[in-house]
Short mmCIF file of C-alpha atoms and ligand atoms in Angstrom, two decimals:
data_model
loop_
_atom_site.label_atom_id
_atom_site.label_comp_id
_atom_site.label_asym_id
_atom_site.label_seq_id
_atom_site.Cartn_x
_atom_site.Cartn_y
_atom_site.Cartn_z
CA MET A 661 158.91 85.40 44.99
CA SER A 662 155.79 87.80 43.97
CA PHE A 663 156.03 91.20 44.35
CA PRO A 664 153.25 93.50 43.69
CA GLN A 665 151.86 94.35 40.14
CA ASP A 666 153.94 97.47 38.68
CA PHE A 667 156.79 97.36 41.34
CA TRP A 668 159.20 99.73 40.50
CA TRP A 669 162.77 98.20 40.07
CA GLY A 670 165.63 100.93 39.70
CA VAL A 671 168.84 101.81 40.39
CA ALA A 672 169.58 104.87 42.25
CA THR A 673 173.13 107.13 41.23
CA SER A 674 173.65 110.93 42.36
CA SER A 675 175.11 113.97 40.37
CA TYR A 676 178.14 114.83 41.88
CA GLN A 677 179.35 111.24 42.10
CA ILE A 678 178.80 110.43 38.60
CA GLU A 679 178.67 113.47 36.20
CA GLY A 680 182.17 115.05 36.28
CA ALA A 681 181.87 118.10 33.64
CA VAL A 682 181.98 120.00 36.51
CA ARG A 683 183.12 123.14 34.35
CA GLU A 684 180.93 122.90 31.36
CA ASP A 685 178.07 124.27 29.68
CA GLY A 686 178.18 127.05 32.70
CA ARG A 687 178.09 125.05 36.04
CA GLY A 688 179.07 126.42 38.70
CA GLU A 689 180.99 125.47 41.65
CA SER A 690 179.10 123.30 44.60
CA ILE A 691 180.53 122.66 47.93
CA TRP A 692 181.81 118.93 46.97
CA ASP A 693 184.13 120.40 44.47
CA ARG A 694 185.61 122.85 46.91
CA PHE A 695 185.56 120.29 49.58
CA SER A 696 187.22 117.60 47.65
CA HIS A 697 189.97 120.06 46.39
CA THR A 698 191.12 121.08 49.82
CA HIS A 699 194.02 119.07 50.62
CA GLY A 700 193.34 116.07 53.11
CA LYS A 701 189.08 115.60 52.98
CA VAL A 702 189.03 113.16 50.29
CA TRP A 703 191.10 109.52 50.18
CA ASN A 704 194.02 109.95 48.18
CA GLY A 705 192.92 113.44 47.06
CA ASP A 706 190.66 112.23 44.53
CA ASN A 707 187.46 114.50 43.02
CA GLY A 708 184.88 114.45 40.82
CA ASP A 709 185.95 116.63 38.21
CA ILE A 710 185.67 113.43 35.73
CA ALA A 711 183.89 110.60 38.06
CA CYS A 712 182.07 108.91 35.76
CA ASP A 713 181.88 111.07 33.21
CA HIS A 714 178.19 110.47 32.70
CA TYR A 715 177.52 114.05 31.81
CA HIS A 716 178.77 112.92 28.29
CA ARG A 717 178.15 109.13 28.75
CA TYR A 718 174.71 108.95 29.80
CA PRO A 719 173.23 107.52 26.83
CA GLU A 720 175.31 104.26 27.12
CA ASP A 721 174.27 104.56 30.66
CA ILE A 722 170.55 104.19 29.89
CA ARG A 723 171.50 101.68 27.59
CA LEU A 724 173.09 99.58 30.72
CA MET A 725 169.72 99.65 32.69
CA GLN A 726 168.22 98.76 29.34
CA PHE A 727 170.14 95.48 29.61
CA LEU A 728 169.24 95.22 33.41
CA GLY A 729 165.35 95.53 32.32
CA ILE A 730 165.14 98.16 35.15
CA ASN A 731 161.66 100.20 34.49
CA ALA A 732 162.89 103.69 37.03
CA TYR A 733 166.08 105.29 37.43
CA ARG A 734 166.60 107.62 40.41
CA PHE A 735 169.44 110.53 39.98
CA SER A 736 169.60 114.50 41.20
CA VAL A 737 169.94 117.79 39.38
CA ALA A 738 173.06 119.42 40.09
CA TRP A 739 171.87 122.57 41.92
CA PRO A 740 175.06 124.73 40.14
CA ARG A 741 174.41 123.05 37.00
CA ILE A 742 170.81 125.18 37.08
CA LEU A 743 171.67 128.00 39.02
CA PRO A 744 175.64 128.41 39.10
CA TYR A 745 175.72 131.18 42.04
CA GLY A 746 172.70 129.27 43.45
CA LYS A 747 170.19 131.96 43.13
CA GLY A 748 169.37 134.58 40.42
CA GLN A 749 170.43 133.71 36.93
CA ILE A 750 169.55 130.60 35.60
CA ASN A 751 171.93 128.65 33.50
CA SER A 752 169.41 127.02 30.79
CA LYS A 753 172.16 124.55 29.12
CA GLY A 754 172.35 122.81 32.71
CA LEU A 755 168.82 122.76 32.40
CA ASP A 756 169.13 121.59 28.58
CA PHE A 757 171.13 118.34 30.00
CA TYR A 758 168.54 116.89 32.38
CA ASP A 759 166.09 117.90 30.11
CA ARG A 760 167.86 115.65 27.30
CA LEU A 761 168.26 112.99 30.22
CA VAL A 762 164.67 112.42 31.08
CA ASP A 763 163.92 112.36 27.10
CA CYS A 764 166.28 109.58 26.72
CA LEU A 765 164.95 107.55 29.60
CA LEU A 766 161.79 107.92 28.49
CA GLU A 767 162.41 106.50 24.97
CA ALA A 768 163.90 103.46 26.81
CA ASP A 769 160.83 103.25 29.06
CA ILE A 770 162.38 103.82 32.29
CA ARG A 771 160.71 106.53 34.61
CA PRO A 772 163.04 109.35 35.91
CA CYS A 773 163.03 109.39 39.35
CA LEU A 774 164.45 112.95 40.62
CA THR A 775 166.24 114.01 43.28
CA LEU A 776 166.67 117.63 43.87
CA TYR A 777 169.57 118.10 46.42
CA HIS A 778 171.75 115.25 46.94
CA TRP A 779 174.35 117.14 48.72
CA ASP A 780 175.97 119.25 46.30
CA LEU A 781 175.02 123.00 47.21
CA PRO A 782 176.02 126.00 45.13
CA GLN A 783 179.07 127.41 46.85
CA ALA A 784 178.01 130.24 46.50
CA LEU A 785 175.05 130.07 48.88
CA GLN A 786 177.66 128.17 51.34
CA ASP A 787 179.38 131.42 51.51
CA LEU A 788 176.31 133.06 52.32
CA GLY A 789 176.33 130.40 55.13
CA GLY A 790 174.41 127.89 53.49
CA TRP A 791 171.79 125.41 55.06
CA ALA A 792 172.30 127.18 58.28
CA ASN A 793 171.09 130.32 56.98
CA ARG A 794 166.92 130.67 56.78
CA ASP A 795 166.90 132.43 53.87
CA ILE A 796 167.86 129.39 52.14
CA ILE A 797 164.38 127.80 52.46
CA GLY A 798 163.32 130.32 49.67
CA TRP A 799 166.40 129.50 47.45
CA PHE A 800 165.76 125.95 47.62
CA CYS A 801 161.93 126.65 47.05
CA ASP A 802 163.03 128.81 43.75
CA TYR A 803 165.28 125.99 42.51
CA ALA A 804 162.95 123.52 42.96
CA ASP A 805 160.36 125.66 41.28
CA ILE A 806 162.70 126.55 38.26
CA VAL A 807 163.62 122.61 37.67
CA SER A 808 159.98 121.53 37.86
CA ARG A 809 158.76 123.65 35.81
CA ARG A 810 160.90 122.55 33.08
CA LEU A 811 160.85 118.96 33.49
CA GLY A 812 156.98 119.21 34.97
CA ASP A 813 154.90 115.58 34.46
CA ARG A 814 157.88 114.17 32.26
CA VAL A 815 159.31 113.43 35.53
CA GLY A 816 156.71 111.66 37.56
CA TRP A 817 158.38 111.32 40.82
CA TYR A 818 160.30 113.92 42.54
CA ALA A 819 161.98 113.72 45.83
CA THR A 820 163.12 116.97 47.78
CA PHE A 821 166.25 115.71 49.66
CA ASN A 822 168.26 112.57 49.91
CA GLU A 823 169.79 111.68 53.53
CA LEU A 824 169.03 114.78 56.02
CA GLU A 825 170.92 112.98 58.27
CA VAL A 826 174.09 112.82 56.64
CA ILE A 827 173.75 116.38 55.28
CA ALA A 828 173.23 117.60 59.00
CA TYR A 829 175.52 115.71 61.04
CA ARG A 830 178.29 114.36 58.71
CA GLY A 831 178.49 117.68 56.93
CA HIS A 832 177.78 119.87 59.81
CA LEU A 833 178.20 118.16 63.50
CA GLN A 834 181.38 115.52 62.27
CA GLY A 835 182.71 117.91 59.19
CA LEU A 836 183.34 114.57 57.29
CA HIS A 837 181.67 115.86 54.61
CA ALA A 838 180.87 119.02 52.80
CA PRO A 839 181.34 122.03 54.25
CA GLY A 840 183.40 120.47 56.44
CA ILE A 841 181.61 122.49 59.72
CA GLN A 842 181.77 120.80 63.20
CA ASP A 843 179.59 122.62 65.40
CA ALA A 844 176.26 121.01 67.00
CA LYS A 845 174.28 123.95 67.31
CA ILE A 846 174.53 124.54 63.65
CA ALA A 847 173.74 120.97 62.76
CA TYR A 848 170.59 120.97 64.59
CA GLN A 849 169.89 124.59 62.71
CA VAL A 850 170.73 123.41 59.16
CA ALA A 851 168.46 120.27 60.01
CA HIS A 852 165.56 122.05 60.95
CA HIS A 853 166.03 124.27 57.56
CA LEU A 854 166.37 121.26 55.96
CA LEU A 855 162.88 119.98 57.08
CA LEU A 856 161.42 123.62 56.45
CA SER A 857 162.51 123.43 53.15
CA HIS A 858 161.21 120.27 52.10
CA SER A 859 157.70 121.20 53.59
CA GLN A 860 157.34 124.30 52.00
CA ALA A 861 158.87 123.02 48.45
CA VAL A 862 156.45 119.98 48.04
CA PRO A 863 153.59 122.50 47.23
CA ILE A 864 155.62 124.19 44.27
CA LEU A 865 156.37 120.93 42.86
CA ARG A 866 152.72 119.82 43.12
CA GLU A 867 151.79 122.51 41.58
CA ASN A 868 154.27 122.53 38.41
CA ALA A 869 153.87 118.69 38.48
CA PRO A 870 150.04 117.76 39.35
CA HIS A 871 150.50 114.16 38.23
CA ALA A 872 153.76 113.53 39.68
CA SER A 873 154.47 111.51 43.03
CA ILE A 874 156.32 113.81 45.87
CA GLY A 875 157.81 112.51 48.60
CA ILE A 876 161.44 112.26 50.22
CA VAL A 877 164.33 109.79 50.87
CA LEU A 878 165.78 109.08 54.41
CA ASN A 879 168.61 107.26 55.47
CA GLN A 880 167.84 105.00 58.49
CA ASN A 881 170.00 102.25 60.08
CA TYR A 882 168.39 99.75 62.50
CA VAL A 883 169.36 100.46 65.71
CA GLU A 884 169.32 97.91 68.49
CA ALA A 885 170.81 97.46 72.05
CA ALA A 886 173.48 94.83 72.73
CA ASP A 887 172.10 93.71 76.26
CA GLU A 888 169.14 95.62 78.22
CA SER A 889 172.04 98.02 80.10
CA HIS A 890 172.29 99.33 76.56
CA GLU A 891 168.42 99.90 76.08
CA GLU A 892 168.14 103.59 76.74
CA GLU A 893 171.52 104.50 74.61
CA ALA A 894 169.87 102.77 71.83
CA ILE A 895 166.51 104.96 72.22
CA LEU A 896 168.48 108.00 72.21
CA GLU A 897 170.70 107.03 69.51
CA ASP A 898 167.26 106.02 67.38
CA ALA A 899 165.57 109.38 67.91
CA ILE A 900 168.51 111.19 66.95
CA LYS A 901 169.78 108.98 64.17
CA ASN A 902 166.07 108.01 62.81
CA ARG A 903 163.58 109.93 64.30
CA TRP A 904 164.72 113.60 63.85
CA PHE A 905 164.00 113.29 60.68
CA MET A 906 161.35 111.05 60.55
CA ASP A 907 158.97 112.35 63.02
CA PRO A 908 158.96 115.64 62.12
CA ILE A 909 157.73 114.53 58.28
CA LEU A 910 155.40 111.70 59.05
CA LYS A 911 154.36 113.12 62.73
CA GLY A 912 154.90 117.00 62.47
CA GLU A 913 157.35 116.73 66.06
CA TYR A 914 160.21 116.15 67.02
CA PRO A 915 161.09 113.09 69.31
CA SER A 916 161.21 114.12 73.02
CA GLU A 917 164.05 112.31 73.85
CA ALA A 918 166.24 113.74 71.89
CA VAL A 919 164.75 117.12 72.67
CA GLU A 920 165.63 116.69 76.61
CA HIS A 921 168.84 115.23 75.76
CA LEU A 922 170.16 117.77 73.05
CA GLY A 923 168.90 120.90 75.48
CA THR A 924 170.43 123.72 75.00
CA ILE A 925 172.02 123.03 71.79
CA LEU A 926 168.83 123.67 70.36
CA SER A 927 168.51 126.80 71.84
CA GLY A 928 166.90 129.25 68.95
CA ILE A 929 165.07 126.97 67.41
CA ASP A 930 161.57 127.35 67.38
CA LEU A 931 160.86 123.37 68.03
CA THR A 932 156.70 124.12 67.09
CA GLU A 933 157.55 124.72 63.47
CA ALA A 934 157.61 120.89 63.14
CA LYS A 935 154.04 121.10 63.05
CA GLN A 936 154.40 122.41 59.65
CA VAL A 937 156.84 120.03 58.60
CA ALA A 938 154.46 117.36 58.29
CA VAL A 939 152.91 117.83 55.19
CA PRO A 940 151.53 115.26 53.06
CA LEU A 941 153.76 113.20 50.77
CA ASP A 942 153.02 110.17 48.30
CA PHE A 943 155.99 108.05 48.66
CA PHE A 944 158.46 107.77 51.49
CA GLY A 945 162.22 107.03 50.42
CA LEU A 946 164.20 104.82 52.62
CA ASN A 947 167.92 104.23 52.11
CA TYR A 948 169.02 101.18 54.17
CA TYR A 949 172.23 99.92 54.17
CA MET A 950 173.21 98.65 58.30
CA ARG A 951 172.19 97.82 61.69
CA THR A 952 173.81 100.01 64.83
CA VAL A 953 174.06 97.82 68.17
CA MET A 954 175.36 99.96 71.38
CA GLY A 955 177.59 98.47 73.37
CA GLN A 956 178.19 95.42 70.83
CA HIS A 957 181.27 93.84 71.42
CA PRO A 958 183.60 93.22 68.43
CA SER A 959 182.85 90.00 68.52
CA GLN A 960 179.07 89.84 68.15
CA LYS A 961 179.64 91.34 64.68
CA LEU A 962 177.95 89.56 61.92
CA PRO A 963 179.86 90.20 58.12
CA MET A 964 181.15 93.97 57.27
CA THR A 965 180.99 95.49 53.96
CA GLN A 966 184.04 97.39 52.96
CA MET A 967 182.48 100.19 54.51
CA GLU A 968 182.60 98.40 57.81
CA TRP A 969 178.85 98.67 57.66
CA GLU A 970 177.35 95.47 59.20
CA VAL A 971 175.37 93.41 56.69
CA TYR A 972 171.73 92.89 58.50
CA PRO A 973 168.94 92.29 56.42
CA ASP A 974 166.65 91.81 58.94
CA GLY A 975 166.87 95.33 60.31
CA LEU A 976 165.35 96.29 56.82
CA TYR A 977 162.30 94.16 57.81
CA TYR A 978 161.86 95.67 61.10
CA LEU A 979 162.38 99.49 59.69
CA LEU A 980 159.56 98.84 57.29
CA LEU A 981 157.48 97.09 60.12
CA ARG A 982 157.98 100.43 62.00
CA LEU A 983 157.30 102.81 59.32
CA LYS A 984 153.55 100.65 58.44
CA ASP A 985 153.17 101.53 62.28
CA TYR A 986 154.03 105.05 61.77
CA GLN A 987 151.32 105.18 58.96
CA ALA A 988 153.94 106.39 56.64
CA PRO A 989 152.92 106.61 52.77
CA PRO A 990 153.11 103.89 50.22
CA ILE A 991 157.37 103.08 50.51
CA ILE A 992 160.19 102.84 48.20
CA ILE A 993 163.16 101.32 48.89
CA THR A 994 165.30 104.36 47.36
CA GLU A 995 169.09 102.98 48.18
CA ASN A 996 170.23 99.27 49.46
CA GLY A 997 173.70 98.02 47.84
CA ALA A 998 177.40 97.22 49.05
CA ALA A 999 180.55 98.11 48.80
CA TYR A 1000 183.54 94.88 48.36
CA PRO A 1001 187.41 95.09 47.08
CA ASP A 1002 185.96 94.09 43.84
CA PRO A 1003 188.54 91.83 42.11
CA PRO A 1004 189.49 92.86 38.14
CA PRO A 1005 187.37 91.73 34.98
CA ILE A 1006 187.98 88.75 33.53
CA ASP A 1007 186.46 87.86 30.46
CA GLY A 1008 184.56 90.83 30.34
CA VAL A 1009 183.08 90.25 33.99
CA VAL A 1010 183.49 91.25 37.38
CA GLU A 1011 183.06 88.43 40.11
CA ASP A 1012 181.34 89.89 42.91
CA PRO A 1013 179.68 86.79 45.11
CA GLN A 1014 179.18 89.21 48.55
CA ARG A 1015 177.55 91.84 46.60
CA VAL A 1016 175.06 89.15 44.79
CA ALA A 1017 174.54 87.82 48.71
CA TYR A 1018 174.08 91.37 49.92
CA LEU A 1019 171.38 92.05 47.44
CA GLU A 1020 169.70 88.66 47.72
CA LYS A 1021 169.01 88.60 51.33
CA HIS A 1022 168.04 92.09 51.31
CA LEU A 1023 165.26 91.69 48.39
CA ASP A 1024 164.37 88.25 50.52
CA ALA A 1025 163.98 90.86 53.62
CA LEU A 1026 161.61 93.20 51.56
CA HIS A 1027 159.73 90.63 50.09
CA ARG A 1028 159.10 89.30 53.76
CA ALA A 1029 157.86 92.95 55.13
CA ILE A 1030 155.64 93.14 51.81
CA GLU A 1031 154.10 89.77 52.93
CA ALA A 1032 153.91 91.14 56.62
CA GLY A 1033 151.50 94.03 54.87
CA VAL A 1034 153.86 96.98 54.51
CA ASP A 1035 152.98 98.88 51.40
CA VAL A 1036 156.58 98.88 49.60
CA ARG A 1037 156.33 100.16 45.85
CA GLY A 1038 159.79 99.49 44.26
CA TYR A 1039 163.69 98.92 45.07
CA PHE A 1040 166.85 100.83 44.05
CA VAL A 1041 169.85 99.30 44.16
CA TRP A 1042 172.79 101.62 44.86
CA SER A 1043 174.54 101.60 42.39
CA LEU A 1044 174.31 101.70 38.77
CA LEU A 1045 177.87 102.18 38.52
CA ASP A 1046 180.98 102.34 40.63
CA ASN A 1047 181.24 106.00 41.49
CA PHE A 1048 182.76 108.99 43.83
CA GLU A 1049 182.19 107.84 47.17
CA TRP A 1050 182.49 111.25 48.73
CA ARG A 1051 185.15 111.16 51.33
CA PHE A 1052 186.30 107.56 50.40
CA GLY A 1053 186.78 109.03 46.67
CA TYR A 1054 187.17 106.18 44.50
CA SER A 1055 188.28 103.47 47.02
CA ARG A 1056 184.49 102.02 47.73
CA ARG A 1057 182.84 100.65 44.75
CA PHE A 1058 178.96 100.20 45.24
CA GLY A 1059 178.25 99.68 41.20
CA ILE A 1060 176.61 96.63 39.42
CA PHE A 1061 178.47 97.75 36.86
CA TYR A 1062 182.26 98.10 37.50
CA VAL A 1063 184.20 101.30 36.37
CA ASP A 1064 187.86 101.37 34.89
CA PHE A 1065 188.38 104.79 36.26
CA GLN A 1066 191.62 104.88 33.31
CA THR A 1067 189.43 103.86 30.76
CA LEU A 1068 185.95 104.67 32.08
CA GLN A 1069 184.78 101.67 30.42
CA ARG A 1070 182.21 99.90 32.13
CA ILE A 1071 181.90 96.60 32.72
CA PRO A 1072 179.21 93.99 34.36
CA LYS A 1073 179.63 92.73 37.58
CA ARG A 1074 177.73 89.53 38.44
CA SER A 1075 175.42 91.50 40.21
CA ALA A 1076 174.38 92.96 37.47
CA TYR A 1077 173.40 89.48 35.95
CA PHE A 1078 172.15 88.31 39.26
CA TYR A 1079 169.79 91.71 38.98
CA ARG A 1080 168.90 91.31 35.72
CA ASP A 1081 167.66 87.90 36.16
CA PHE A 1082 165.72 88.85 39.85
CA ILE A 1083 163.99 91.50 37.69
CA GLU A 1084 162.97 89.15 35.04
CA LYS A 1085 161.68 86.24 37.21
CA ASN A 1086 159.99 88.36 39.97
CA ALA A 1087 158.20 90.87 37.60
C1 FCB B 2578 174.05 106.97 50.65
C2 FCB B 2578 174.54 108.18 49.88
C3 FCB B 2578 174.72 107.65 48.59
C4 FCB B 2578 175.82 106.65 48.67
C5 FCB B 2578 175.91 105.74 49.43
C6 FCB B 2578 176.54 104.55 49.80
O1 FCB B 2578 174.25 107.75 52.16
O2 FCB B 2578 172.80 108.67 49.74
O3 FCB B 2578 174.94 109.01 47.70
O4 FCB B 2578 177.28 107.21 49.06
O5 FCB B 2578 175.36 105.90 50.85
#
């Protein structure tokens, strides 16, 4: 396979899932600290207090990246490290950490790719209503300003948000993620404020980092109907899950099918504000994991990962073709990967043939999309390390490096060797 010149090969992580050190150097409490320490919210009572201890072990982790031969690393900044109470007093030690991380990456010739918000909101802001409070647009813009002032063009890539859909629905409709709210009206208000926060932070990032690429990361499932009788259902599911976020960002409007369906749930939201959301972006980040088939009989399902997510590489191909129709800016696959119950390491390696097959097939689908004319500029595996997988705690391993959570030792999986060789052959 041949990939475009200067293709970005990377791995992705996020702050709460790997950093640990939750009470160190002045970090404030996040909604995930609160949520994971609330009985019954996370599998086995797991939490991110220590996680992979990346806060202390980042030099070692950057050496793992060098072993892979990647040229980009996507990480997120923990807002409560920078502003322990979400706004007001700045914690310089928090900024210092990301400063060291960025310098260390640059020394290793790895591009730092920074996501401002990957779900760890300062608890103090949640206490003021969090994303449901419209004032958060200003709080987020101030935070974006502080981070990008400090790091500026040393970071050449900023994403405002990771996965608006998960923040809004998993956190505020189903309550399965922090802050654990179950309220449809709030969920759509949150979605609206997230979109506005994104669009208002972009000009700030541009000013502080004039040479950086600025964009956002959205997750999408490829949605299909099992048969004709489920067509309408599939269109609606796609409109709610994918287009509710993509359409404002790329077209400046909410999808009308979903607006009609949601009806009074949306009352109080000025939907015409979607026009302001479609600010020009330098990239569109797509996280892809699975297909959703409406009306599907269990026997029709293709193989599934341990998350019970259906493995469907063609879905990536189809979603990329649609983004081309949307005239999206250059696309980066900002996450793709799989959890499987890995066996313990033997002789210093973990054999994970299913993950290798998953990555291989998705890279093939990606390559086909590029051949079909889709402008894809990079691919990031989720994830570098096994880590805190939100409500599943440490029971779902997504890493291409295995983490022994007793000793915190990192051990390569076969997929790490696969990815290294793939990059070497195709770069
Ligand atoms: C995505 C998240 C990421 C990780 C993967 C498995 O939805 O962005 O943090 O949990 O799923």
